[in-house]
Tab-separated table of C-alpha atoms and ligand atoms in Angstrom:
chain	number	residue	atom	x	y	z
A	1	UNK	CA	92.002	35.865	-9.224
A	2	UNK	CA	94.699	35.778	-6.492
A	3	UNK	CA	97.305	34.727	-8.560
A	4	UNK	CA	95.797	37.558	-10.874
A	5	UNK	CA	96.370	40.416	-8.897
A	6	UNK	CA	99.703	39.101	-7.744
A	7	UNK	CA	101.117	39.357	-10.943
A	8	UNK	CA	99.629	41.922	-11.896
A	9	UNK	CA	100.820	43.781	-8.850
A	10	UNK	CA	104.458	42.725	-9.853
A	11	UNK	CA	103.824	44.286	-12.953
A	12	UNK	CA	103.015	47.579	-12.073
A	13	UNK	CA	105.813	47.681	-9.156
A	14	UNK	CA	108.255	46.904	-11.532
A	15	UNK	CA	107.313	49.913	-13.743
A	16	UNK	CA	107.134	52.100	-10.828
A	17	UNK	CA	110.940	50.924	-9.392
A	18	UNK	CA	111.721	51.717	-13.263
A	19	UNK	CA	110.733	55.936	-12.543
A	20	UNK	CA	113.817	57.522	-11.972
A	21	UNK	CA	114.033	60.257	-8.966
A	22	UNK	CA	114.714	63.037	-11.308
A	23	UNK	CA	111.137	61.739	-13.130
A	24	UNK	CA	109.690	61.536	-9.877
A	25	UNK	CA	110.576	64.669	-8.213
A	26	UNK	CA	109.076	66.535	-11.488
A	27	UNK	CA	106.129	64.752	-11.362
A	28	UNK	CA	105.416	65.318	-7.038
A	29	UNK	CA	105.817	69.101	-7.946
A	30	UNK	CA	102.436	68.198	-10.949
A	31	UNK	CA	100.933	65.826	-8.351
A	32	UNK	CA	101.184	68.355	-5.556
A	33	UNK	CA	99.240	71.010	-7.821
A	34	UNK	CA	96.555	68.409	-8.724
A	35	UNK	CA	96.021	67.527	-5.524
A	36	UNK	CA	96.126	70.179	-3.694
A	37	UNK	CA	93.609	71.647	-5.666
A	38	UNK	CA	91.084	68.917	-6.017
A	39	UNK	CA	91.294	68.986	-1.998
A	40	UNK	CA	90.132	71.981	-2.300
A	41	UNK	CA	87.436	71.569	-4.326
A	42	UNK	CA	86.070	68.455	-2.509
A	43	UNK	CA	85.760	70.692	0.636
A	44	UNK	CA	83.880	73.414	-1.306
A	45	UNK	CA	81.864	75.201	0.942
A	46	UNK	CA	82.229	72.882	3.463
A	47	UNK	CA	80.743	74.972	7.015
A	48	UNK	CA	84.259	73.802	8.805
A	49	UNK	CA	87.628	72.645	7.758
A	50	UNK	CA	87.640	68.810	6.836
A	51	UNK	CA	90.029	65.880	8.125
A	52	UNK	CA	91.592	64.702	5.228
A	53	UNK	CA	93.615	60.908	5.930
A	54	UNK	CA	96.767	61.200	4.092
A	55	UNK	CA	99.707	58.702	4.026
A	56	UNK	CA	103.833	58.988	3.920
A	57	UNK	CA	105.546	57.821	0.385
A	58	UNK	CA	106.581	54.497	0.331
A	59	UNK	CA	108.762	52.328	-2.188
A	60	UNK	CA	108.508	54.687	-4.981
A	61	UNK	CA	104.804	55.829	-4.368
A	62	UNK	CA	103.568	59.640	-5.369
A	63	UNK	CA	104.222	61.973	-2.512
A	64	UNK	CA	101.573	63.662	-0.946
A	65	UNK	CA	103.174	65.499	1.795
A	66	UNK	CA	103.293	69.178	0.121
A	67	UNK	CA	99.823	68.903	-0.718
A	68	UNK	CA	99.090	67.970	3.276
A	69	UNK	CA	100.923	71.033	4.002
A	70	UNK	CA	99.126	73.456	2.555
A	71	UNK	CA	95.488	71.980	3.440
A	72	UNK	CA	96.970	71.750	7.041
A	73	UNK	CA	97.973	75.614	6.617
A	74	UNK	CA	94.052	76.205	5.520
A	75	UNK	CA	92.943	74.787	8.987
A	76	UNK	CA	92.036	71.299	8.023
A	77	UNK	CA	93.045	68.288	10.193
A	78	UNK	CA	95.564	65.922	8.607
A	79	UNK	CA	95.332	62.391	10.367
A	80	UNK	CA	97.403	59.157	9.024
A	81	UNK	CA	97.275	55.427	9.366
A	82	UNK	CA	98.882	53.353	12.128
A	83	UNK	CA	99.104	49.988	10.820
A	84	UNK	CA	98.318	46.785	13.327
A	85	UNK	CA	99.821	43.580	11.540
A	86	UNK	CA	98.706	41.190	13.805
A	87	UNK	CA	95.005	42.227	13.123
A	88	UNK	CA	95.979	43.820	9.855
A	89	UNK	CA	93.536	47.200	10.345
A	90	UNK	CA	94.266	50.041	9.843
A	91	UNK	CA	93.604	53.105	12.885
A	92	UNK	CA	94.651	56.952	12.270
A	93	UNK	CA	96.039	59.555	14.210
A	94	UNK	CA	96.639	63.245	14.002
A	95	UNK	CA	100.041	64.536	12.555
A	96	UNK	CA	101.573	67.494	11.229
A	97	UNK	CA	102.997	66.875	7.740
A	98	UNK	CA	105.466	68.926	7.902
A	99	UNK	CA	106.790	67.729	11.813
A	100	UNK	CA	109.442	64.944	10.382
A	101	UNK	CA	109.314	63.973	14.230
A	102	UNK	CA	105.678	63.335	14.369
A	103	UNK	CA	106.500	60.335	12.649
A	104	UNK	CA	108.264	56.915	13.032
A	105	UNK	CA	108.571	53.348	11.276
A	106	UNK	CA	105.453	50.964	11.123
A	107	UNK	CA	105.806	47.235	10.706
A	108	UNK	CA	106.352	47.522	6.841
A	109	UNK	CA	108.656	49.970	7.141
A	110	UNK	CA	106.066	52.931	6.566
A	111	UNK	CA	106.438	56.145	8.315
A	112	UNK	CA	103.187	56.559	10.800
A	113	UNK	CA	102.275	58.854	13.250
A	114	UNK	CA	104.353	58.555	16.625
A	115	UNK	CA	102.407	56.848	19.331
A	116	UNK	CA	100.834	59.642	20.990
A	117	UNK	CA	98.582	60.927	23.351
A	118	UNK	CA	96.348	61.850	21.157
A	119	UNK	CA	93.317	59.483	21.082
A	120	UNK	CA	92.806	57.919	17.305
A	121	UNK	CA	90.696	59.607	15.462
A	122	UNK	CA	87.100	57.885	15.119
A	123	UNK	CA	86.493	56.824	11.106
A	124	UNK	CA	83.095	58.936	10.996
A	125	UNK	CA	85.182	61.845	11.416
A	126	UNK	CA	87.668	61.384	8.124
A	127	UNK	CA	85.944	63.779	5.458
A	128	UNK	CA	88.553	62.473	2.656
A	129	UNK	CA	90.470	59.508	2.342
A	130	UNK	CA	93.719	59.673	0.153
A	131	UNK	CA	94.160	55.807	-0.259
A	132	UNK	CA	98.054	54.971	-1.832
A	133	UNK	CA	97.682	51.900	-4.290
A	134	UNK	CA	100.199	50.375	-6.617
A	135	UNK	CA	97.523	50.782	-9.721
A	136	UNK	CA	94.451	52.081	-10.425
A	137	UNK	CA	91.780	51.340	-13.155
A	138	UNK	CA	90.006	54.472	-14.596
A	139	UNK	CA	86.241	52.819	-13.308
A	140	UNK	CA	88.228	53.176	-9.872
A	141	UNK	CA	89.295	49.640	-8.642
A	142	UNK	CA	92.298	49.409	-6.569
A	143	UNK	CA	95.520	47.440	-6.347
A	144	UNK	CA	97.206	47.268	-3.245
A	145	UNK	CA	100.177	45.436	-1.528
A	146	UNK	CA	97.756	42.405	-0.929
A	147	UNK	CA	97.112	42.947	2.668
A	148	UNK	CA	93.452	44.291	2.414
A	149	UNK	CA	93.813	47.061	4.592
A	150	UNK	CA	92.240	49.681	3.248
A	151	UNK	CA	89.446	47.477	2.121
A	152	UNK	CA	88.591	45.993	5.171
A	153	UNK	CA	88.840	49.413	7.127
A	154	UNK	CA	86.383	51.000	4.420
A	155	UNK	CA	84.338	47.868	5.061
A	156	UNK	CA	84.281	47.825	8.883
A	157	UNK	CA	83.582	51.677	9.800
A	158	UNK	CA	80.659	53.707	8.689
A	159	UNK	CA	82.205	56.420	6.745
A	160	UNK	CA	80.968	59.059	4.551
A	161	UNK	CA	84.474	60.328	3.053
A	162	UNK	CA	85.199	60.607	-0.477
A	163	UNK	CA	87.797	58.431	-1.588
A	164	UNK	CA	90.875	59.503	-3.195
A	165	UNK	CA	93.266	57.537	-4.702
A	166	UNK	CA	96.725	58.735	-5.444
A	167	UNK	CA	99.057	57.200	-8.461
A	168	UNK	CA	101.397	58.211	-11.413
A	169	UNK	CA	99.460	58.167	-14.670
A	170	UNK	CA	101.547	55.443	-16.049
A	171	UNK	CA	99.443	53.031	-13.217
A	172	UNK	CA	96.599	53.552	-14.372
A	173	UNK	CA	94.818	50.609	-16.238
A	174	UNK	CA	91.825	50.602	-18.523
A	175	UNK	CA	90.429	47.236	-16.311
A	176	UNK	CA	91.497	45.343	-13.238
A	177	UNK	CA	90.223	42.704	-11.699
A	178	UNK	CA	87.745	43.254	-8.873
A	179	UNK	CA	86.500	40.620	-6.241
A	180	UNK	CA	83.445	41.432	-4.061
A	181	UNK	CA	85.396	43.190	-0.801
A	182	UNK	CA	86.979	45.089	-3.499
A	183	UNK	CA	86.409	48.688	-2.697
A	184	UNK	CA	86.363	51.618	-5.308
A	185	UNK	CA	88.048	54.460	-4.931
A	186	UNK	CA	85.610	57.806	-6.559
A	187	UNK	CA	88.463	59.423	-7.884
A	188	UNK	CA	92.687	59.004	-8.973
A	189	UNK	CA	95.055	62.249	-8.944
A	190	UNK	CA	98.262	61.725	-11.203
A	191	UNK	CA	100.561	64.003	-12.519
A	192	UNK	CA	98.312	64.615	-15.290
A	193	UNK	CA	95.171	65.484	-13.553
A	194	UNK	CA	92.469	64.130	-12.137
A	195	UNK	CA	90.353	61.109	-13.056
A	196	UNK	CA	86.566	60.814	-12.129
A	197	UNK	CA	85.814	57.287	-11.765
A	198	UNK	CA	82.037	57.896	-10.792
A	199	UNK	CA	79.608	59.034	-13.238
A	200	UNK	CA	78.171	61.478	-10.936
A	201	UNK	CA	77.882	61.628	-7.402
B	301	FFO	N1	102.513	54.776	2.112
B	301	FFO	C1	101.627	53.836	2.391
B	301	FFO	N2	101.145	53.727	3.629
B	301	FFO	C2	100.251	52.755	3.916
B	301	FFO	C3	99.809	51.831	2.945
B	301	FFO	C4	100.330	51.974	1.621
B	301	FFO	O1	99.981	51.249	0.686
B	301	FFO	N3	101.230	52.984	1.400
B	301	FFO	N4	98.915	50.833	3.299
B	301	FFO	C5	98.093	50.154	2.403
B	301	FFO	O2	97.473	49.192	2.713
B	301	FFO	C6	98.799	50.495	4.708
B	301	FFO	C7	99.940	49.569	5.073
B	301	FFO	N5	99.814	48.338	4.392
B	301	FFO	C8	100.844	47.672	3.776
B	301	FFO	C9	100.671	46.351	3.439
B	301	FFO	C10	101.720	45.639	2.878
B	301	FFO	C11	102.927	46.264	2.607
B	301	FFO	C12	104.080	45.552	2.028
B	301	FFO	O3	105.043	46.150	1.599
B	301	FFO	N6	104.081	44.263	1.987
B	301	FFO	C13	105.232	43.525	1.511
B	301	FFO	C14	105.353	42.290	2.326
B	301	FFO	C15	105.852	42.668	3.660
B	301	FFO	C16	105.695	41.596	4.697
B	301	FFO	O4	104.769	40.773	4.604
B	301	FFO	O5	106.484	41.617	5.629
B	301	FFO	C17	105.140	43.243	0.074
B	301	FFO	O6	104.033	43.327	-0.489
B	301	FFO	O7	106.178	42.980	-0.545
B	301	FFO	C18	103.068	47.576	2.922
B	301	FFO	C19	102.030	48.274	3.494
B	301	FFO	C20	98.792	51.731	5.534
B	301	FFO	N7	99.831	52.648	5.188
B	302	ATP	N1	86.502	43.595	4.135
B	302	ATP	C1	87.324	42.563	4.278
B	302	ATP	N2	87.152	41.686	5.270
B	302	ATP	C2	87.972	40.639	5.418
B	302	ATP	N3	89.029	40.379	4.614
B	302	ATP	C3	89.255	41.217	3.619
B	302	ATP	C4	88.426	42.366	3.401
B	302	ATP	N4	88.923	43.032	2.349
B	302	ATP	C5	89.985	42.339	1.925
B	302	ATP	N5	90.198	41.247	2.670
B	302	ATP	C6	91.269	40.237	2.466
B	302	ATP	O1	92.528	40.867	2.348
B	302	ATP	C7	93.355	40.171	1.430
B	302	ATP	C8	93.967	41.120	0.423
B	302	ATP	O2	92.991	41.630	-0.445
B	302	ATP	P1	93.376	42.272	-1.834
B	302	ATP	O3	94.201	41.306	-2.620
B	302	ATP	O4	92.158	42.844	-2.434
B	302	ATP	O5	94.342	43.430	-1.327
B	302	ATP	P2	94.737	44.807	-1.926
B	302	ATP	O6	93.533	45.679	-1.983
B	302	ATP	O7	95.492	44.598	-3.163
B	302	ATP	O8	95.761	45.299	-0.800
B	302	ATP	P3	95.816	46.454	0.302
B	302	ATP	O9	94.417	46.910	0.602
B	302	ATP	O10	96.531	45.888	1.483
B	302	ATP	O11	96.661	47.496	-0.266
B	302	ATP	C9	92.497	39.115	0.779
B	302	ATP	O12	92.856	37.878	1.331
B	302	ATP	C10	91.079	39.521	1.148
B	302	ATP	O13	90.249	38.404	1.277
């Protein structure tokens, strides 16, 4: 299984590194549509503006920053992850997307939200969760970078938010392997539109 998901992780970066920037600058414009509409619609008639967890690109990955703009414009609260490498979990802090100083390099490289006063904000209070993954399959497993993140902090706080996995269409698998700690995203944004991966909900 381990050795499963590592190649199969190699697989998928390698056709990602293979999207050229014109490709991928036409297809954030789509994404940025997509997503900023499903937002939108997950926060229906929501009785206050939701906290939506966003992250920066990375390595080739679908930008979501235009789409964190204009939810941030509507009110909502746009909090991202700070990664801890040593304990490899995840914890996530207010920032303005469109602030390029709210943000500095994490341990991988990432862009995260500066250290700053701000206290992190508690898990129960993240409405939506935009989770960045290298593939996706269309029943909703992820593939990550390996490091379990995202599954452990889904695991070890008791959250409600919908989970909302970001990728370009040509990531997205028919199956995927799936161990136990494994968890499932409810729905993938692409270029192309958005996939439900739950029957109903
Ligand atoms: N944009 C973005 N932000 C994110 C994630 C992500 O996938 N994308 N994460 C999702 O979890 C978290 C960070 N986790 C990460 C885990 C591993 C690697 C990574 O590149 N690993 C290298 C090995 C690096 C090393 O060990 O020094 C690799 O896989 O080649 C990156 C991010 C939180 N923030
Ligand atoms: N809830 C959890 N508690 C403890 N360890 C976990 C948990 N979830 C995942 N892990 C561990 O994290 C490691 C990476 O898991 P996996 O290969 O599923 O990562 P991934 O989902 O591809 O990557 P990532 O979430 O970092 O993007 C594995 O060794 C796994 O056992």
């Amino acid at each position: 299984m381990a050795q499963d998901k590592r190649a199969l992780r190699q697989h998928y970066l390698r056709l990602r590194e293979a999207v050229t920037t014109d490709q991928r600058k036409a297809w954030n414009r789509a994404l940025a549509r997509h997503l900023t509409d499903f937002l939108t619609e997950l926060a229906g008639r929501a009785a206050a503006p939701p906290t939506v967890a966003g992250y920066v690109a990375h390595r080739g990955e679908p930008d979501v920053a235009e789409a964190l703009s204009a939810v941030a414009q509507k009110g909502w609260t746009v909090v991202y992850p700070k990664t801890n490498k040593a304990e490899r979990t995840l914890t996530f802090f207010k920032a303005n997307p469109s602030d390029t100083k709210a943000f500095e390099p994490g341990p991988f490289g990432i862009l995260e939200p500066v250290a700053a006063e701000d206290a992190a904000v508690p898990g129960e209070e993240i409405d939506i969760v935009i989770v960045p993954g290298v593939a996706f399959s269309r029943d909703g497993v992820r593939l990550g970078y390996g490091g379990g993140y995202f599954d452990r902090w889904f695991a070890d706080v008791n959250t409600h938010a919908v989970r909302v996995g970001v990728a370009w269409n040509l990531l997205l698998a028919d199956d995927l392997p799936s161990a136990a700690h494994d968890v499932r995203v409810h729905d993938v944004v692409t270029e192309a539109g958005v996939v439900r991966c739950r029957p109903s909900r």
